[in-house]
Each structure stands twice: as C-alpha cells, then as structure tokens.
XYZ file of C-alpha atoms in Angstrom:
510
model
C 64.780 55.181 224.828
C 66.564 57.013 222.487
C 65.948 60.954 222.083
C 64.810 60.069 217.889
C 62.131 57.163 219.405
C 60.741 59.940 222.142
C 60.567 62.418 219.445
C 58.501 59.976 217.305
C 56.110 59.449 220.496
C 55.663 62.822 221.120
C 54.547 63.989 217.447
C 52.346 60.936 217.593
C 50.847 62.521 220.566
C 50.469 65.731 219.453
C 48.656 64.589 216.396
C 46.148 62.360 218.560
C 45.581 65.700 220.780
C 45.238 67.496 217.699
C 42.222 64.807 216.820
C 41.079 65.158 219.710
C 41.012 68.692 220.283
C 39.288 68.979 216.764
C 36.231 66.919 217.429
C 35.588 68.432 220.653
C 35.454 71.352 219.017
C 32.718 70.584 216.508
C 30.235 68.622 218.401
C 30.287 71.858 220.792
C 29.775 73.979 217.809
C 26.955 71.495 216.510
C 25.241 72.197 219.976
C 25.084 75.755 219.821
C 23.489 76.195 216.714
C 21.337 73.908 217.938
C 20.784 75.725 221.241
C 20.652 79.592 219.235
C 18.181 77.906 216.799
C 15.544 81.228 216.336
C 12.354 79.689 217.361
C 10.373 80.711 214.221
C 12.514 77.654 212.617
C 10.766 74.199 212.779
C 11.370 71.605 211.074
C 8.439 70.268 208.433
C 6.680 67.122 208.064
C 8.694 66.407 205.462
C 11.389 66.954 206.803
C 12.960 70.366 205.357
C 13.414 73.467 206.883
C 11.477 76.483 206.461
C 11.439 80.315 207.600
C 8.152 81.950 208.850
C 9.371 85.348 207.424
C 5.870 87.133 208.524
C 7.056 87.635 211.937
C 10.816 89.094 210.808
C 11.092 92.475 210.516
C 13.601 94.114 207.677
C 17.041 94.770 208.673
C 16.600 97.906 206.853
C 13.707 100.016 205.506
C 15.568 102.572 203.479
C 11.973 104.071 202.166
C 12.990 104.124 198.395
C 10.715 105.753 196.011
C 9.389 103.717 193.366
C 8.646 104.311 189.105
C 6.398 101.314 189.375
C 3.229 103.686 189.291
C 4.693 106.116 187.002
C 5.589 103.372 184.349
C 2.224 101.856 184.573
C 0.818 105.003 182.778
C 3.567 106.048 180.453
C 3.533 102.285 179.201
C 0.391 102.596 176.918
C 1.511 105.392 175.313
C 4.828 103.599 174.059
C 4.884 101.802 170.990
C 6.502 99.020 169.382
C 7.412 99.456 165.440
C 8.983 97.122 162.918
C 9.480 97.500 159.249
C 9.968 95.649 156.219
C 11.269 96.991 152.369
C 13.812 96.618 149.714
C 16.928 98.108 149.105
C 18.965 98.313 146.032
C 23.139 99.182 146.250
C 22.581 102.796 144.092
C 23.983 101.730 140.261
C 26.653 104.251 140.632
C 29.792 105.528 138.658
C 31.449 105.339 141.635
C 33.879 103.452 143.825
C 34.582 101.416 140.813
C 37.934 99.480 140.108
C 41.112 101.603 140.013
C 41.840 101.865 136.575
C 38.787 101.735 134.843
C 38.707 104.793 134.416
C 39.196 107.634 131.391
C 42.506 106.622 129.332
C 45.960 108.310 130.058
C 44.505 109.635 133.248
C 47.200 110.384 136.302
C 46.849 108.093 139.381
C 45.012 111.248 141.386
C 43.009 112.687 138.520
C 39.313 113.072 139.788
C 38.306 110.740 136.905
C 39.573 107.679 138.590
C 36.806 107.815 140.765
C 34.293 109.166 138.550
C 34.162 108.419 134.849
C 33.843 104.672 136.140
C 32.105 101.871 133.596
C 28.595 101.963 134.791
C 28.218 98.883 137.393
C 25.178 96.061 137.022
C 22.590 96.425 138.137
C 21.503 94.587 141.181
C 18.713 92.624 141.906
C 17.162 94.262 145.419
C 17.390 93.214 149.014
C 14.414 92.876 151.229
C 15.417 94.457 155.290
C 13.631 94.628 158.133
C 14.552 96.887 161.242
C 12.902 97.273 164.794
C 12.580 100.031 166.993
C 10.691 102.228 169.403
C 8.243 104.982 169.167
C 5.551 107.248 171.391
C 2.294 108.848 170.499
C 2.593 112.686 171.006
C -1.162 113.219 169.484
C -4.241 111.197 170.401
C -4.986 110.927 166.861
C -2.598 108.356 166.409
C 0.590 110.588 165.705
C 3.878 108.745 166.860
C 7.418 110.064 166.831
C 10.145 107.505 166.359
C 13.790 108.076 164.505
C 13.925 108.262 161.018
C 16.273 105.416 160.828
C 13.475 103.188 162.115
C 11.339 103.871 158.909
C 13.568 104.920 156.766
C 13.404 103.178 152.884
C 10.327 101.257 154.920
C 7.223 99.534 152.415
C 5.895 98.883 155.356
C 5.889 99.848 159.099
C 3.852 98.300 161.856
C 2.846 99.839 164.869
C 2.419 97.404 168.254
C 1.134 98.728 171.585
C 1.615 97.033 175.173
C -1.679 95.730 175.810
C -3.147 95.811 172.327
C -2.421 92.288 170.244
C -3.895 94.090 167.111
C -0.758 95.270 164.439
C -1.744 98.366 162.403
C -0.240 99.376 159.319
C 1.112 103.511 159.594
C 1.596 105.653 156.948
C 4.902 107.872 157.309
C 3.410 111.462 157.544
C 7.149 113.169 157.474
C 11.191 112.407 157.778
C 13.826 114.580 158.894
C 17.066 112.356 158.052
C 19.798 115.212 159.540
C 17.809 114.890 162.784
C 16.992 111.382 162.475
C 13.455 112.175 163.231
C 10.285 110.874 162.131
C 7.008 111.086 162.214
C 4.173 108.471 161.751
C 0.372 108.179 161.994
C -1.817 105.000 162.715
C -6.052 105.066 162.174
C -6.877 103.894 165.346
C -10.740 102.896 166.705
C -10.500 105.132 169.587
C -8.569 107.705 170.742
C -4.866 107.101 172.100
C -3.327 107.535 175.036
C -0.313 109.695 174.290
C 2.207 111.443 176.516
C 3.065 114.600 178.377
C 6.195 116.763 176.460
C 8.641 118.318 179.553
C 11.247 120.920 179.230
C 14.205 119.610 178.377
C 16.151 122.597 178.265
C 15.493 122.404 182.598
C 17.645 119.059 182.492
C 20.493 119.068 185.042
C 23.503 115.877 185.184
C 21.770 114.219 187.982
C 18.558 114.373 187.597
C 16.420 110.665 187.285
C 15.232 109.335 183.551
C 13.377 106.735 182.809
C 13.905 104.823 179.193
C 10.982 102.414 177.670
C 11.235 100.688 174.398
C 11.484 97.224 172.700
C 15.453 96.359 173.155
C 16.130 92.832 171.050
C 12.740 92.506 170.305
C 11.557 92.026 174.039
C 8.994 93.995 174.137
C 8.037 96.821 176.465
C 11.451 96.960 178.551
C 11.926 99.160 181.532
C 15.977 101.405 182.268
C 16.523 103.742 184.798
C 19.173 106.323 185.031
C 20.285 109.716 185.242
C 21.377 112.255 182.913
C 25.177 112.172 182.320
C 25.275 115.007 180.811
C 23.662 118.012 178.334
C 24.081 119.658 175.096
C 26.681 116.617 173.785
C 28.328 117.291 170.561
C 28.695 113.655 168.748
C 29.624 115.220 164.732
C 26.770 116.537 163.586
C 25.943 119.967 162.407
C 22.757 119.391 164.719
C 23.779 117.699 167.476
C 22.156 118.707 171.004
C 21.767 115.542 172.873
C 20.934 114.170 176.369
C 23.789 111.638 177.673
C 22.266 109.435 179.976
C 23.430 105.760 181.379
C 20.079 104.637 181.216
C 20.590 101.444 179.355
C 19.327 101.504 175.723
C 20.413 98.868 172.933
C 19.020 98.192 169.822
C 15.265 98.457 169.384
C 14.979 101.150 172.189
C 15.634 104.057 169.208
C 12.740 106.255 168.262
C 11.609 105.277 172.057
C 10.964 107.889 175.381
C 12.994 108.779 177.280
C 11.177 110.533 180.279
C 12.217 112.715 183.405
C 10.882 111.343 187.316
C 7.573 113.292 186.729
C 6.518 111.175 183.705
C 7.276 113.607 181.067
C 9.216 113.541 178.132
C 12.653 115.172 177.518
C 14.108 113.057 174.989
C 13.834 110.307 172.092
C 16.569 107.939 172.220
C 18.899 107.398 169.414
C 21.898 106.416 169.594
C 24.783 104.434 171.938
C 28.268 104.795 172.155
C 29.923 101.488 171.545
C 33.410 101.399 170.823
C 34.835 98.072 168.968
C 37.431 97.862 171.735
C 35.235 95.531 173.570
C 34.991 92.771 170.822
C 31.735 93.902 169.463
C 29.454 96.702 168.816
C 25.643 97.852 169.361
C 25.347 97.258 172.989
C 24.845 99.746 176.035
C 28.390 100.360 178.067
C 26.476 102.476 179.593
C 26.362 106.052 177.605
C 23.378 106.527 175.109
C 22.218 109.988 173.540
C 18.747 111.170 173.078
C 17.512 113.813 171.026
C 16.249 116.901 173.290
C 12.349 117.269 173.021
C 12.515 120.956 172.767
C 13.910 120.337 169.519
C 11.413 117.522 168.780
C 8.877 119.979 169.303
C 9.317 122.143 166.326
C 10.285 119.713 164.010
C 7.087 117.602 164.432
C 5.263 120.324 164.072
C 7.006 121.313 160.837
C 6.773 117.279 159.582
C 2.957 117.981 160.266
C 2.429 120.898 158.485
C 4.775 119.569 155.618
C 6.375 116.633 155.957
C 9.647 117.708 155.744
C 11.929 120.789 157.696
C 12.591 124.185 156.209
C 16.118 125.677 157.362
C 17.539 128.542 157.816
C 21.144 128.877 155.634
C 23.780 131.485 156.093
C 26.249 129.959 153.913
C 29.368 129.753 155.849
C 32.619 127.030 156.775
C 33.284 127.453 160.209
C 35.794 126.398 162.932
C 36.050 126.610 166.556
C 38.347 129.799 168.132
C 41.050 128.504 170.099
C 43.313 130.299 172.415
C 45.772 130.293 169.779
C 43.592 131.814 167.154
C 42.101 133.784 169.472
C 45.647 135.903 170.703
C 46.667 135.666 166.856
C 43.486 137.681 165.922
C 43.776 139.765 168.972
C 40.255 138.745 170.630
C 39.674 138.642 174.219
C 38.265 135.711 174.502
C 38.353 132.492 172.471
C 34.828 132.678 171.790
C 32.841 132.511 168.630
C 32.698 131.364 165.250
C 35.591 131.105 162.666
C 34.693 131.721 159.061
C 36.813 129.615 157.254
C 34.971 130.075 154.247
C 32.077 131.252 152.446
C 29.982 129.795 149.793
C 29.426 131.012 146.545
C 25.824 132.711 145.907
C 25.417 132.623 149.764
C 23.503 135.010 151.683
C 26.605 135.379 153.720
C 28.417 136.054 151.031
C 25.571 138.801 149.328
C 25.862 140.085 152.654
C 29.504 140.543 152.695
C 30.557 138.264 155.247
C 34.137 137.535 154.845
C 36.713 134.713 155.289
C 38.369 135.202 158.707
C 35.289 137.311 160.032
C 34.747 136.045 163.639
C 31.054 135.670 164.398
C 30.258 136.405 168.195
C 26.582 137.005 168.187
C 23.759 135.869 165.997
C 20.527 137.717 165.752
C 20.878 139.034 169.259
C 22.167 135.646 170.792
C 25.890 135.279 171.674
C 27.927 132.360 169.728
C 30.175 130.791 172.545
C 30.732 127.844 170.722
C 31.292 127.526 166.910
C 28.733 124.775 167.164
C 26.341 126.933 168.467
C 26.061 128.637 165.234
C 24.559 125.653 163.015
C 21.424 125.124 165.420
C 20.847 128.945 166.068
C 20.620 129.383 161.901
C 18.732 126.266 161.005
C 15.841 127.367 163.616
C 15.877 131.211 161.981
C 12.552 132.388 159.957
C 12.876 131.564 155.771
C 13.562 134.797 154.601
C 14.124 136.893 157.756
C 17.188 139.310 157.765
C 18.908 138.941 160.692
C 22.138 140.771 162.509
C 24.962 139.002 162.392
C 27.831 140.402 164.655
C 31.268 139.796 163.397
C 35.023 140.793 164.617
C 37.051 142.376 161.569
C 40.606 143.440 162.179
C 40.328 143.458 165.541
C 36.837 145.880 165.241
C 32.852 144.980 166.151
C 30.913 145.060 162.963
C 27.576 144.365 162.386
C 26.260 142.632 158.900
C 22.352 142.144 158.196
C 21.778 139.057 156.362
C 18.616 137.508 154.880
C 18.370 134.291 155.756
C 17.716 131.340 152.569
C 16.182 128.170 152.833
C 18.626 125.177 153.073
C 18.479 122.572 150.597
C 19.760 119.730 152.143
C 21.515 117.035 149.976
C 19.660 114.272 150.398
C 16.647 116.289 148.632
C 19.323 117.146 146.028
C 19.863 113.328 145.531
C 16.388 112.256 145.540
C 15.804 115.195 143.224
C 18.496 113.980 140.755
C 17.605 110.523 140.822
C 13.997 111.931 139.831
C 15.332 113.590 136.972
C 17.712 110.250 136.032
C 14.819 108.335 135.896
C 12.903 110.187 133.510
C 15.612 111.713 131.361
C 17.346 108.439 131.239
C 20.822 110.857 132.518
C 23.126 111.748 135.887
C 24.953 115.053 135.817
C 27.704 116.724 138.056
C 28.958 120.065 138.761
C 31.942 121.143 137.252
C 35.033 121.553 140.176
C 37.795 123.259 139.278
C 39.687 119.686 139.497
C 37.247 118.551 136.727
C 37.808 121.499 134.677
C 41.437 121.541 135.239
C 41.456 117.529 134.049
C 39.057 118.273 130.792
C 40.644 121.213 129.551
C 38.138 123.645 129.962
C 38.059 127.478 130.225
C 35.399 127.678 132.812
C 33.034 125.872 134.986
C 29.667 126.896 133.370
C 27.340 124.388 132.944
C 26.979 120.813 134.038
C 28.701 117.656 132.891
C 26.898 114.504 131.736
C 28.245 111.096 133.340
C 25.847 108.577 132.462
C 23.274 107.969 129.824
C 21.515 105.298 130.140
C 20.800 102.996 127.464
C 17.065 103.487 125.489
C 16.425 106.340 127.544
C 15.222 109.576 126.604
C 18.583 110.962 126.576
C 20.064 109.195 124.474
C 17.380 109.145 121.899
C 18.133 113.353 121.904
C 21.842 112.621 121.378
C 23.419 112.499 124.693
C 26.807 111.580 125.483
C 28.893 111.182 128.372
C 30.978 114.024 128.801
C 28.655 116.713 127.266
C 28.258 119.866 129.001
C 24.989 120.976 129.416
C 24.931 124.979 129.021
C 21.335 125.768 129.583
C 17.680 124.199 129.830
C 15.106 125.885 128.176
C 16.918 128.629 127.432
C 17.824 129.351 130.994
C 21.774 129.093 131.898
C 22.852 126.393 134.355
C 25.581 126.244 136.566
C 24.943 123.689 138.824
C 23.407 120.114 139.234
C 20.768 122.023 141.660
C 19.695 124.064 138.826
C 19.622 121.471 136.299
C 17.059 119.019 138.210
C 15.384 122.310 139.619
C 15.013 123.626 135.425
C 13.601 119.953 134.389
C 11.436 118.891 137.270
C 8.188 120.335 134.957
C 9.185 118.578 132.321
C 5.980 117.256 130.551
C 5.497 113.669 129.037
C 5.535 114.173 125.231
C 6.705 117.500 124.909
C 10.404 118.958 123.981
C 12.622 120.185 125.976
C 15.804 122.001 124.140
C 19.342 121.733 125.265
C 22.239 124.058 124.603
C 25.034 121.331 125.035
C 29.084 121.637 124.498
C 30.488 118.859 122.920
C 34.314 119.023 122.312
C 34.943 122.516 120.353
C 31.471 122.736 119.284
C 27.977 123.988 120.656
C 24.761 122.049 119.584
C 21.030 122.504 120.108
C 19.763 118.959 121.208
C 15.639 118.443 121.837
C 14.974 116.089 124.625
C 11.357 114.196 125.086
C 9.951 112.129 127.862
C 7.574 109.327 125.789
C-alpha cells in the first residue's frame, strides 16, 4: 500500500468517526432534556406544550413602585383639544421682489425691503392643530399653550372618559409665554388638578407626562427631570428639561411630579434636523414651570391678557473678559448695552455700560435673570436698581412702565389699517437718512389702500404724518394709540408733510 492510498484510508476514517462521534452525541443530548424535563411540563391533548406558570415563582421580585394608581386620577383631569380656523399670509409691503422697490435706490437702501408694490391679496387657508390641556378650576378653566389656540374659530375640548365634544371660548392668551387659557360650560363640576412647587424640582427627581401625542389619545411618559431653569432664546425662558417623551399633541398638556401634582405644561422638544426629520422626542422636551403658570393665569383671568413690568434696557451677559476690563470681581450681572429712548431706565438715568448686579433687592447672576425679575415687578412701582459705574456701587430708583408688547402693537395697527384704510412706520434714522429729511418727527405713510378712508382725505404714500388731533406724534405707537377713538362719521384732522410743504388733511370713517 502506498503511503498516498493509507493517507486516503485514514481521512476516510476519521470522517466516519467524526459521524459517528456526532450522532452519539445528540441522541445523548436528546435524552437529557428529556430526563431534566421540569415536571410542571406535560404535553396537551393536542399535542402542544404548555407551562403551568402558577406554581413558578419569579426569578426576581425587585418590588418596583408603580404610577398606575396615580395616573388613574390625574387622567380625568387631562384634556384633549383640537382647533379649526383660517389664516391669511398678512398683505404686506414686505419681502417683496428685489427691485421693486423706490427708483434710483442703492442695493442696501432700507426701501428695498419696504416701499414694496403692495402684494394680492390672498384668498384664506383653513388649519387645524391638536394639542393637550388640564383643568386648573372646577369651573371648567383649562390651561393649554397658546400655540394650541392660537388664530383658532374654533377649539374643542375632549376628556378621557367623556365622548361628549364641547365648544370653549378662549378666556385669555399670553403669546411670549405661549400660554393660554380656556373655559368650557360643563353640566357638573370638573375634576381638575393639584398645582406643586416647581421651584422644589431637583435633576432626578420622577415626572410623569399625559397628553394626546399623534392624535392617540390619553398617552402615558415617564421620566425625570434633566434639568432646571433652561435658557432656549427667549426673554422668558425658565423651563423644566425632562426626557419624558413628548411629541406633537402632548403641548399645552401636564406634566406632573411622583406625588400627582403639577410642575409644568409641556411645550416644546428639541429636534435637531440632523436626524432626517423634525418634531419628534430624542429624548429632551421643555415645560413651562407652574410657578410661573400660576400668575399668569391668574392675570389671563382677571384680564385676559399680562401686564409687564419694563425697564427699558439692551443687555448682555458679563464675561470674564468684560468683567477684568471693567474691573469687577466677579463676572456677574447685567450689561447695559443700551437704553431706550423715553425709557424709565433712561428717565432714571441708567446709562450705557452701567452693570446691573441687583434688582429690587434680588441679586442678577445671570443677565437673563434680569428679563423675568422685571416683567413680574408691580405697574408703576419704583424700584432700586443697583448698578456698577466706573468701577463704584450706585444705586438708581426707577419706576417701573407697563410693557407693550409688539404683537399688541401689530394687532393695534392692523385695527387702525382697517378702518383708516392706511399702514404707517416709524421714522429710523436709515429712513430719514434715505428720504432726505431733517428729523425723525412724525410717522411715515406706506400704504393706502384703495377706496378707503384715507385716501378719500388725500393720503399718499410717503406722507409724514406730524400730529393727530392736534397732538404731535412720533411714533407708530402713538399714532394707533391717538386714533383708536376715532368715531364713525366724524373728522379727524391731520397735520401731514408732503415734500416741502405742510397740509391740514380731514380724515372720516363712513
């Protein structure tokens, strides 16, 4: 035999051994299991196998608490709300076409983007939105986010265990907190909820989230807070973090703590476009604090809108820069970068460059401390405002004014556009600069719109308006606050500048 044959045998035999070995191996196997069967397995009559799990006891019983009897009675209490309306794109002069502009303009005048040929107007848009909301009163008050209702002709209110819709009337808004309130006639009274301290928050501690994400319905998170007192951009901004999941149609819902109270309304997600789309949890949402709920409701109550405190300065934060430039110990505070014209700031002599450490007996460690601390101060009460000045403590008393916030400004101008028939702006040192003029009294017309009262007086595009019954104006605010009387069928008279010349003009509402 030669030595390649024997090889040839021997691998043969090695593979039958192999074989061999193999399905020795598994019928032994086969007989164990069938051997270490547990005896609470027996086979059925039909033939399938099935566990008597009664007589098992858990591998482990960790004792884990449970929200299932908390949830059960926050859940009537939590409301479902959807809305319907129409919308119109505003018929503005501007974000027109480059170019359309006033003739022999430069590319950057401020009448590229102004003086624009009034656009068509467009035929409106019906919307709907969803969202969340809680009754704080048993009279059928419910607090949900103003961008739930907002624009809405019509807002329904859904609970858990109630099929019957009913129609709410909005009672108050409060757009720079996104806040809002509503009110449904119920037949009974309503089960509303418990308000918490959410100024006791701590990172850590258990929340509980309930709204109507996606149109689900009543919809159950659990998390903990991430973290407190989050600044997102907003002069206002105070909010809960949490990674208690909330998507869209959970806004304007609770957000409670582990004792069933509430500390928060959710509002809004962080949901960068990095992940191929946007509006879904990734696991940080904010929620508005409800010790700041608190006072606002009451106020939307009372009102139905927020009075503000306004001090009437540009700030920016200190840093450690600024703060060895200036000399300061600490880079604490508020930066006055600026201060408006008229303010009470200014009245009070409050100065650019001032750093403002303490307000009305409460330090400012943060510049965005300051915003919150003023817009929660008294209409009219004069405060202490404690400011570094050349490297010196000074103290400045200042009586705080009522902010007007723009969006009344705009809903007051569009009032006075739709009965004048005109749109007026102030005039900016770039727009005085570009027209020529000597100063910035008054307030320039830039639209008239056709058959309107306006332009039955006279009115042109471009005319300055000098002063309204007789009363000076220097500023769009004063100019809707000086015709917001005016009566159907009477006169009002116009000093207006028109070129070189000054005219009288007489303007009646029909």
């Amino acid at each position: 035999m030669s030595i390649e044959l024997g090889q040839r045998i021997m691998m043969r035999r090695l593979d039958s051994f192999s074989m061999a070995r193999r399905w020795l191996v598994s019928r032994v196997i086969l007989l164990l299991g069938a051997l270490l069967l547990p005896l609470n397995y027996s086979w059925a009559d039909n033939g399938k196998l099935w566990v008597d799990s009664t007589s098992q006891e858990p591998l482990i019983n960790l004792q884990l608490p449970s929200f299932a009897p908390i949830i059960d009675k926050l859940s009537p209490a939590v409301v479902n709300i959807s809305t319907e309306g129409k919308e119109t794109a505003p018929n503005s002069l501007r974000g027109g076409q480059p170019g359309f502009g006033l003739p022999n303009q430069p590319p950057d005048s401020p009448f590229e983007f102004f003086f624009q040929f009034p656009m068509p107007p467009q035929q409106p848009r019906s919307f709907s939105s969803l969202g969340s909301g809680f009754v704080i009163h048993p009279d059928g008050y419910i607090v949900t986010n103003n961008h739930v209702v907002d624009k809405a002709s019509k807002i329904v209110v859904r609970f858990r265990d109630d099929k019957t819709e009913y129609d709410a009337k909005l009672i108050g808004k409060d757009p720079k907190t996104d806040l809002a309130l509503v009110k449904v006639e119920a037949p009974k009274k309503l089960q509303s909820v418990v308000l918490g301290n959410s100024d006791s928050l701590q990172p850590g501690d258990w929340v509980i989230a309930i709204g109507n994400p996606f149109r689900l319905g009543h919809t159950v998170t659990v998390g903990i807070v991430s973290a407190t007192s989050r600044k997102v951009g907003g002069p206002y901004d105070d909010f809960i973090q949490t990674d208690a999941s909330i998507n869209p149609g959970n806004s304007g819902g609770p957000l409670f703590n582990a004792n069933g109270e509430v500390v928060g309304v959710n509002t809004a997600i962080y949901s960068p476009s990095v992940l191929g789309s946007s509006g879904f949890n990734v696991g940080i949402g904010f929620a508005i604090p409800i010790n700041m709920v608190k006072g606002i409701m009451t106020q939307l109550h009372s009102s139905g809108k927020v009075m503000r405190g306004w001090l009437g300065v540009l700030i920016q934060p200190v840093s450690s820069d600024v703060a060895e430039a200036m000399g300061l110990s600490t880079a604490e505070g508020a930066l006055v970068a600026d201060v408006v014209d008229k303010s009470p700031a200014m009245e009070a002599g409050i100065k650019r460059g001032d750093v403002i450490t303490k307000y009305d007996g409460r330090i400012v460690t943060e510049n965005d401390d300051l915003p919150l601390m003023v817009a929660d101060t008294q209409i009219n009460k004069t405060v202490s405002v404690e400011v570094i000045r050349d490297k010196k403590p000074k103290i400045i008393s200042v009586k705080i004014r009522e902010l007007v916030e723009q969006d009344e400004l705009d809903e007051l101008a569009q009032g006075q556009e739709s009965k004048l028939g005109l749109s007026v702006q102030d005039i900016t040192p770039d727009l005085a600069k570009g027209l020529n003029l000597e100063d910035t009294n008054g307030v320039i017309v830039s639209q008239v719109v056709p058959e309107s009262a306006a332009e039955k007086a006279g009115l042109r595009r471009g005319d300055i308006v000098l002063e309204v019954g007789g009363k000076p104006i220097s500023s769009s605010e004063e100019f809707s606050k000086a015709t917001k009387d005016v009566v159907s069928g009477k006169p009002m008279l116009l000093l207006v500048k028109r070129g070189d010349n000054t005219i009288f003009l007489t303007i009646k509402v029909e």
